[in-house]
CSV table of C-alpha atoms and ligand atoms in Angstrom, one decimal:
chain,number,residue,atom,x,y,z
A,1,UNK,CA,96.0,79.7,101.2
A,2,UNK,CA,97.3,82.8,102.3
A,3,UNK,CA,98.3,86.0,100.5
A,4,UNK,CA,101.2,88.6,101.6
A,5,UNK,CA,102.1,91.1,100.0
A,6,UNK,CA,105.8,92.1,100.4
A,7,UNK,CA,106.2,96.2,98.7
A,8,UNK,CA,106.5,99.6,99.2
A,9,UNK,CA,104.5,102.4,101.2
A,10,UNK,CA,104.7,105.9,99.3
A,11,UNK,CA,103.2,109.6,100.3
A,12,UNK,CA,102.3,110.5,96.3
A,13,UNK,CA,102.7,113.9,96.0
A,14,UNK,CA,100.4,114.4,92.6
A,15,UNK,CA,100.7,117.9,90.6
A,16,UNK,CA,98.6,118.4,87.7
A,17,UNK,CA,100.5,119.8,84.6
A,18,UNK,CA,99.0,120.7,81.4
A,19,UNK,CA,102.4,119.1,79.7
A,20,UNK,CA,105.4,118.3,81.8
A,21,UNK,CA,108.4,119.9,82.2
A,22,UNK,CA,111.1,119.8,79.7
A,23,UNK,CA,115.1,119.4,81.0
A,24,UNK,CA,116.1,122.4,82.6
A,25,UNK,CA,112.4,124.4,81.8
A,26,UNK,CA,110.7,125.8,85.1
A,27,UNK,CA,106.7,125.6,84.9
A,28,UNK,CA,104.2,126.2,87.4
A,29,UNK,CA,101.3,123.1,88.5
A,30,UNK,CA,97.8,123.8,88.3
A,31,UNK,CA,96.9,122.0,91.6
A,32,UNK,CA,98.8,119.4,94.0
A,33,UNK,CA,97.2,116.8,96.1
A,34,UNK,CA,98.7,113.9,98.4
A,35,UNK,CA,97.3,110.6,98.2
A,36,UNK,CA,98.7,107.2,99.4
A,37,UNK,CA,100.6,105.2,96.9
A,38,UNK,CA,103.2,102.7,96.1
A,39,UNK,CA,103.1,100.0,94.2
A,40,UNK,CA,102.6,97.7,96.8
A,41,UNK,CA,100.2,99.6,99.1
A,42,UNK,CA,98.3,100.3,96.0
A,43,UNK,CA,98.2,96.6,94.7
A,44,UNK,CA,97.4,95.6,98.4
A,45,UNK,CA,94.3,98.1,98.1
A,46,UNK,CA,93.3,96.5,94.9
A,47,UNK,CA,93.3,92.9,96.3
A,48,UNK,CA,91.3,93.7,99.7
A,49,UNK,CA,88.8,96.2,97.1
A,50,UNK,CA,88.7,92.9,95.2
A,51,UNK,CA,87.3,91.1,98.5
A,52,UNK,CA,91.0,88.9,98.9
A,53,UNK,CA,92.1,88.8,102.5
A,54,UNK,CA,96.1,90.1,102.2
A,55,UNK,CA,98.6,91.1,104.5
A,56,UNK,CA,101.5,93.9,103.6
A,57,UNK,CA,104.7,93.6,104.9
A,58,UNK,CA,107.3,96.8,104.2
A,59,UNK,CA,108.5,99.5,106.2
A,60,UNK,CA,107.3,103.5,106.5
A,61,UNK,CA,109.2,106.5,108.5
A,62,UNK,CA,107.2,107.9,111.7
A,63,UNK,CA,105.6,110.5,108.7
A,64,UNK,CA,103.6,107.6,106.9
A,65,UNK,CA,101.0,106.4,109.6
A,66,UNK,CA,98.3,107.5,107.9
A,67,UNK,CA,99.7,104.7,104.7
A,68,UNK,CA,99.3,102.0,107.4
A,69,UNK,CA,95.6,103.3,108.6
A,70,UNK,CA,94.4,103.4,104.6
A,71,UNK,CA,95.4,100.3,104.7
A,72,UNK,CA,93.9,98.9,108.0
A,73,UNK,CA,90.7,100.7,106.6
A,74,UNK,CA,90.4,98.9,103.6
A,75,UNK,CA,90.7,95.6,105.8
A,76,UNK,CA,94.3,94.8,105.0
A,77,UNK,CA,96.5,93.3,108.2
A,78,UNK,CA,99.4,95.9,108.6
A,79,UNK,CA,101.3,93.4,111.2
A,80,UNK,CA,104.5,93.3,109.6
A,81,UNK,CA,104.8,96.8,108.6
A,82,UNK,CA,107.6,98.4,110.5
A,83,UNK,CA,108.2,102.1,111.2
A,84,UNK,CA,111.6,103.1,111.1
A,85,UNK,CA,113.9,106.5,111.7
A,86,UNK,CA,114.0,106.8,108.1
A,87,UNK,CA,111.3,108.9,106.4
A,88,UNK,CA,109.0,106.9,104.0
A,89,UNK,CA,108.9,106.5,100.5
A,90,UNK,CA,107.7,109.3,98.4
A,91,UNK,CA,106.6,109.5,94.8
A,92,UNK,CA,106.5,112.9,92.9
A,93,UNK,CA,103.9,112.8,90.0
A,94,UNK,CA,103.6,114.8,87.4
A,95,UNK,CA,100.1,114.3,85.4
A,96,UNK,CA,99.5,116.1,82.4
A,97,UNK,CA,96.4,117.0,80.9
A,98,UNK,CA,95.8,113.7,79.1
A,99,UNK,CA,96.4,112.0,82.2
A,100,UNK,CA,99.6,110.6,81.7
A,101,UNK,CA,102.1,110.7,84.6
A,102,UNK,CA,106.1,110.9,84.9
A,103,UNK,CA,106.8,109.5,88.6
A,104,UNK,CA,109.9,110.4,90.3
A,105,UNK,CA,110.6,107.6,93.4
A,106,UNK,CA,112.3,109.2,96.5
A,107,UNK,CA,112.8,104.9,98.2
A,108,UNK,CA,113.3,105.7,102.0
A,109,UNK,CA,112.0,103.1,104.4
A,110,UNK,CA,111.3,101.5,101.5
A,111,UNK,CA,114.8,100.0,101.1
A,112,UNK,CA,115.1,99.9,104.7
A,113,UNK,CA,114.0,96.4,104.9
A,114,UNK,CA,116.2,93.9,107.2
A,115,UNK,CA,116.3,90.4,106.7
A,116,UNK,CA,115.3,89.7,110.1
A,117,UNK,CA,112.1,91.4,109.3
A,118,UNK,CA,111.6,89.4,106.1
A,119,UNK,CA,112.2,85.9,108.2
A,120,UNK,CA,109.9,87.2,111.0
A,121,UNK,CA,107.3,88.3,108.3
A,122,UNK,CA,107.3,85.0,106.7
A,123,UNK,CA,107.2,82.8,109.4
A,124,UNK,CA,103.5,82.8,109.0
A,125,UNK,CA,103.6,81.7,105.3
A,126,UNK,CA,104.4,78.0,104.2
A,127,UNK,CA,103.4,75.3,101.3
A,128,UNK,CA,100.9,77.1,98.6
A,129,UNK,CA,100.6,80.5,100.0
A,130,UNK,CA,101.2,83.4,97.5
A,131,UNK,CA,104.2,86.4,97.7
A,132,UNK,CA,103.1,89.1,95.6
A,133,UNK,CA,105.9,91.6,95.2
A,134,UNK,CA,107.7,94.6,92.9
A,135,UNK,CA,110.2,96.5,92.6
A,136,UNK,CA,110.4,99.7,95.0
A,137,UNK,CA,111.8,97.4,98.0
A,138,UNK,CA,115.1,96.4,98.8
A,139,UNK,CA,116.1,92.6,99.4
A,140,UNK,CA,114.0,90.9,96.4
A,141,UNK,CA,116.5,88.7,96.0
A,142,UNK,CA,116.6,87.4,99.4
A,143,UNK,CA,112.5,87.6,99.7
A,144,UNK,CA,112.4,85.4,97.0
A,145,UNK,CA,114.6,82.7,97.8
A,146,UNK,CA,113.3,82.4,101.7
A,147,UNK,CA,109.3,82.4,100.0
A,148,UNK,CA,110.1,79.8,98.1
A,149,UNK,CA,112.1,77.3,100.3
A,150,UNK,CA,108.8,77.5,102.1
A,151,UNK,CA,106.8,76.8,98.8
A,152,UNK,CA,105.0,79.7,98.0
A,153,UNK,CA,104.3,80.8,94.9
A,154,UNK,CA,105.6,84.2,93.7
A,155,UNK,CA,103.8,86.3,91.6
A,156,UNK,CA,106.5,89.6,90.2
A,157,UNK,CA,105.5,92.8,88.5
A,158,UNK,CA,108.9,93.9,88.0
A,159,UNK,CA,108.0,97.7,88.5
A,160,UNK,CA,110.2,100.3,88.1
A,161,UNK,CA,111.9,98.5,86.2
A,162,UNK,CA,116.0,98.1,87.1
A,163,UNK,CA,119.0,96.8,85.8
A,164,UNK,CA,119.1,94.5,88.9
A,165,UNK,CA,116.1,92.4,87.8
A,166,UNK,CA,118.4,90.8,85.7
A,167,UNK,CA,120.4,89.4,88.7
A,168,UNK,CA,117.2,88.3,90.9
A,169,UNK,CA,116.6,84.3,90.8
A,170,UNK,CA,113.4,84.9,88.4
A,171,UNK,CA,113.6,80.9,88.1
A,172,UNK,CA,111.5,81.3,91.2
A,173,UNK,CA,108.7,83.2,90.0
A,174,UNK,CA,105.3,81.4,89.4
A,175,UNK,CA,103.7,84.1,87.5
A,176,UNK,CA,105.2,87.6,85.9
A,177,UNK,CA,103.0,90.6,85.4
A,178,UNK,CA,104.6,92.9,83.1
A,179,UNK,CA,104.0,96.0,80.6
A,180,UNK,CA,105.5,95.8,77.4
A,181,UNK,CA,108.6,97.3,78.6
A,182,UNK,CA,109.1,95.4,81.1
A,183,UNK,CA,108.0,92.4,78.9
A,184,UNK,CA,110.9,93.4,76.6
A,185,UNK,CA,113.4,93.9,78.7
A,186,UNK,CA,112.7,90.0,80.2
A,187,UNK,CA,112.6,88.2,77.2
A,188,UNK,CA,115.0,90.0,74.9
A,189,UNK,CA,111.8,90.5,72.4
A,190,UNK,CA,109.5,93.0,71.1
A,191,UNK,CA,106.5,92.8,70.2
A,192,UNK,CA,103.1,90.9,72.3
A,193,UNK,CA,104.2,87.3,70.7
A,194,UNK,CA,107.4,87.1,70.8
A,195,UNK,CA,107.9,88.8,74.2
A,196,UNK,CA,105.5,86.0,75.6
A,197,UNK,CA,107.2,83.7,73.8
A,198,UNK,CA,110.4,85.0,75.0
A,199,UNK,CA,109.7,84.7,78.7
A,200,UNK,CA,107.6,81.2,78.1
A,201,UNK,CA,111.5,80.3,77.2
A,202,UNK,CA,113.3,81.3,79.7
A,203,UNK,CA,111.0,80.9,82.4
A,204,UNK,CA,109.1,77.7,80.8
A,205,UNK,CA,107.1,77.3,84.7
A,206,UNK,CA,105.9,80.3,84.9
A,207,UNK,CA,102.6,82.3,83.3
A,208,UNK,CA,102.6,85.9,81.9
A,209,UNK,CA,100.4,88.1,81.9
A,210,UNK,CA,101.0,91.5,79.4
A,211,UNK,CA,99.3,94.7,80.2
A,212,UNK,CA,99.0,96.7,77.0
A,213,UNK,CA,97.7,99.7,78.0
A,214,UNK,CA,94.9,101.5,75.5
A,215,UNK,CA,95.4,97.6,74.1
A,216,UNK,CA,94.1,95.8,76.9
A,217,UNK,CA,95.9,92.9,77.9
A,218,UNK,CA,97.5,89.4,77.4
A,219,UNK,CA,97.8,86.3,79.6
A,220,UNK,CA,99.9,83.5,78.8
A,221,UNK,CA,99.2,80.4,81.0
A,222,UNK,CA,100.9,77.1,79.7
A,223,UNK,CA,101.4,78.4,76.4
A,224,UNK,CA,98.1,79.0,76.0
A,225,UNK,CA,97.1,82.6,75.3
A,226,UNK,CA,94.3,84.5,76.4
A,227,UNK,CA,93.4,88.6,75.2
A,228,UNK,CA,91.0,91.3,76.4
A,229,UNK,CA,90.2,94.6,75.0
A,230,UNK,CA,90.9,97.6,76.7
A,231,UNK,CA,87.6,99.1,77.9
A,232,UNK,CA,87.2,102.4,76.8
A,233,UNK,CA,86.8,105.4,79.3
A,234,UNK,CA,87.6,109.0,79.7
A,235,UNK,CA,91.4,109.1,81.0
A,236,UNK,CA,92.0,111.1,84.2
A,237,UNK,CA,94.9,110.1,85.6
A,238,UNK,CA,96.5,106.7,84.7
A,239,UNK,CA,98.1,106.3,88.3
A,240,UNK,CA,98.0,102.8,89.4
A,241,UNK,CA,96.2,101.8,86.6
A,242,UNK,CA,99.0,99.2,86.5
A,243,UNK,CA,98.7,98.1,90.1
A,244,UNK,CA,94.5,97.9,90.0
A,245,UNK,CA,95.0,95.5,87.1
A,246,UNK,CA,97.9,93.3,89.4
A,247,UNK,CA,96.1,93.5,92.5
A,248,UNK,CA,92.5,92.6,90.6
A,249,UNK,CA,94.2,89.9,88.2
A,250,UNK,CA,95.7,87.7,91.2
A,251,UNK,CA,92.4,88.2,93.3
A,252,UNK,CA,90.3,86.5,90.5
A,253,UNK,CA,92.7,84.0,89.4
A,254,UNK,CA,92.9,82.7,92.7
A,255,UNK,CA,88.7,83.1,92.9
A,256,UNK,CA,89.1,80.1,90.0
A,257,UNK,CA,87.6,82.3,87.5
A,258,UNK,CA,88.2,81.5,83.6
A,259,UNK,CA,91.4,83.4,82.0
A,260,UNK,CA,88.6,85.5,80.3
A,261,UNK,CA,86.8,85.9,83.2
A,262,UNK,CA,90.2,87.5,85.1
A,263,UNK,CA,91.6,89.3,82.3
A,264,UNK,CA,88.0,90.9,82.0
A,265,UNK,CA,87.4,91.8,86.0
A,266,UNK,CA,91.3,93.3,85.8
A,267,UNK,CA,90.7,95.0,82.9
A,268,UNK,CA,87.6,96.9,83.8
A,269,UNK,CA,89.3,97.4,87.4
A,270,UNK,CA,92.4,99.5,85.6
A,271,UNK,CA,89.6,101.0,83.3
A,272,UNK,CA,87.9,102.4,86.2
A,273,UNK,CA,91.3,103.1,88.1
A,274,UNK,CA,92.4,105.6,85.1
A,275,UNK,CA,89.0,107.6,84.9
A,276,UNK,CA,89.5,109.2,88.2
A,277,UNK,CA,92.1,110.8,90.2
A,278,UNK,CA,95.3,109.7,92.5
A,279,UNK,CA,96.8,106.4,93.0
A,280,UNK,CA,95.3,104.2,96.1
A,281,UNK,CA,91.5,106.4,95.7
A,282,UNK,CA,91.7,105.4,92.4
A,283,UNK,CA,90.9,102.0,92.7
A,284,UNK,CA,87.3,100.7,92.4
A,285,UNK,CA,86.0,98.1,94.9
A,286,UNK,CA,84.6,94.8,93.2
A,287,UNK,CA,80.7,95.9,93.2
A,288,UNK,CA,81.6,98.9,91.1
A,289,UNK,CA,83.6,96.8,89.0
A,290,UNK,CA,80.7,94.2,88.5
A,291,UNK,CA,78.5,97.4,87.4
A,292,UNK,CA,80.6,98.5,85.4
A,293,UNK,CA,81.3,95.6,83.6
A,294,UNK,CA,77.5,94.6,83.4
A,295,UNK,CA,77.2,97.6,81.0
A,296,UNK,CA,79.6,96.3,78.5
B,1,LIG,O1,102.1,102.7,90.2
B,1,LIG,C1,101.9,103.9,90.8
B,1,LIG,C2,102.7,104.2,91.9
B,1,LIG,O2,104.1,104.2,91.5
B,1,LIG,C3,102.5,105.5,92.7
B,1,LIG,O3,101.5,105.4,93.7
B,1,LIG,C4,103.9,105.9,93.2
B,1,LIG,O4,104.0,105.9,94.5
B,1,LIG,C5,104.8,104.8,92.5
B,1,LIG,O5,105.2,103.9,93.4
């Protein structure tokens, strides 16, 4: 069973606020730093830091080589990334002093994707194998429907979320990985129960997991639900928070650990993720996870 990871490559260019700006207010940052981000190079980090072989497909500008080597260091295969004319994705973050962010997406290569590269990229991928993917790519419709003609199983964190998410064929989708947002906007619902209920509905083949932020998490498989605690920590910078918890969640479901076991691994994986800086860095490997969790 193989993994690939189909999502987008961002330069994050981070500046630390101590509030953010208000519409049409000019302030100054304390401090800016670039880190590599993305949701999908981050939750490909988190998947290789949680010891899961993966492979990223997506597309960067001739600025974002060193997105492709983080990568390649952290032991993901970088085959079907493609540089292109265009420049690469960028993220501007604001991050205040409690460590909240406000992200603002710039796509580029990002939505640069051709469908020749998706067929080329899943050529390799057949009966079983898993497509992770979000929402900073262009194509998801089409990525979708070619994954699972060949049987894969797609997991979908819907993030940012769009009004086109409504149009993609989320029939497909094996499992969803959503905030409560998100969560909402699928199932019509508010509220933990309902909004798993909501989706259970609609989408009666697929599992759910919740993230809940300072409330932990939810996983819905079957009907069956399953909760975890948030673990407490000081809160740095909440950056891909989201995409630790994604990338760790998939690694130890497909480990065979129990739904406690996984929601507790991806939980103290995003709790690690938010006590210290930047997206990508940010994200623990599995030993310092295991520490971490043997104190609690
Ligand atoms: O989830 C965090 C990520 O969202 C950042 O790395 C940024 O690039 C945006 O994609």
């Amino acid at each position: 069973m193989k993994v690939l990871n189909f999502g987008s490559l961002n330069i994050d260019y981070v500046y630390r606020v101590d509030r953010f700006a208000l519409p049409g207010e000019t302030i100054s940052s304390v401090k800016m730093e670039r880190f590599c981000g993305g949701k999908g190079l981050n939750q490909s980090i988190a998947l290789a830091r949680a010891g899961i072989p993966v492979a990223h497909g997506g597309c960067i500008g001739g600025d974002g080589a060193f997105l492709v080597e983080e990568l390649q260091e952290n032991g993901v295969d970088t085959e079907n990334i493609r540089i292109l004319s265009s420049p690469s994705g960028h993220a501007v973050i604001q991050v205040d002093a409690g460590g909240e962010n406000t992200i603002l997406l710039y796509p580029g290569a990002n939505y640069a994707i051709s469908r020749q590269q998706i067929d080329k990229t899943l050529e390799g991928y057949g009966d079983g194998d898993i497509l992770l993917l979000q929402n900073e790519v262009n194509e998801i419709p089409y990525i979708m429907e070619r994954a699972a003609a060949k049987g894969m199983k797609i997991f979908f964190n819907p993030s940012p979320l769009t009004l086109a998410v409504e149009e993609y064929p989320l029939h497909l989708v094996s499992c969803f990985l959503v905030n409560a947002l998100e969560g909402a906007s699928l199932s019509g619902e508010e509220g933990t129960e309902k909004i798993l209920a909501g989706i259970r509905n609609k989408f009666p083949k697929a599992q759910t997991v919740l993230t809940l932020g300072e409330n932990g998490a939810c996983y819905d498989a079957g009907g069956k639900q399953y909760t975890q605690s948030a673990f407490p920590v000081k809160v740095v910078d909440t950056t891909a928070a989201g995409d630790t918890f994604t990338g760790y969640f998939i690694a130890e479901l497909l480990r065979g650990n129990s739904p406690h076991a996984i929601l507790r691994w991806a939980c103290g994986a995003s709790a690690l993720a938010v006590s210290r800086r930047g997206a990508a860095p940010s994200i623990p490997m599995r030993e310092e996870v295991n520490t971490f969790l043997q104190n609690r």
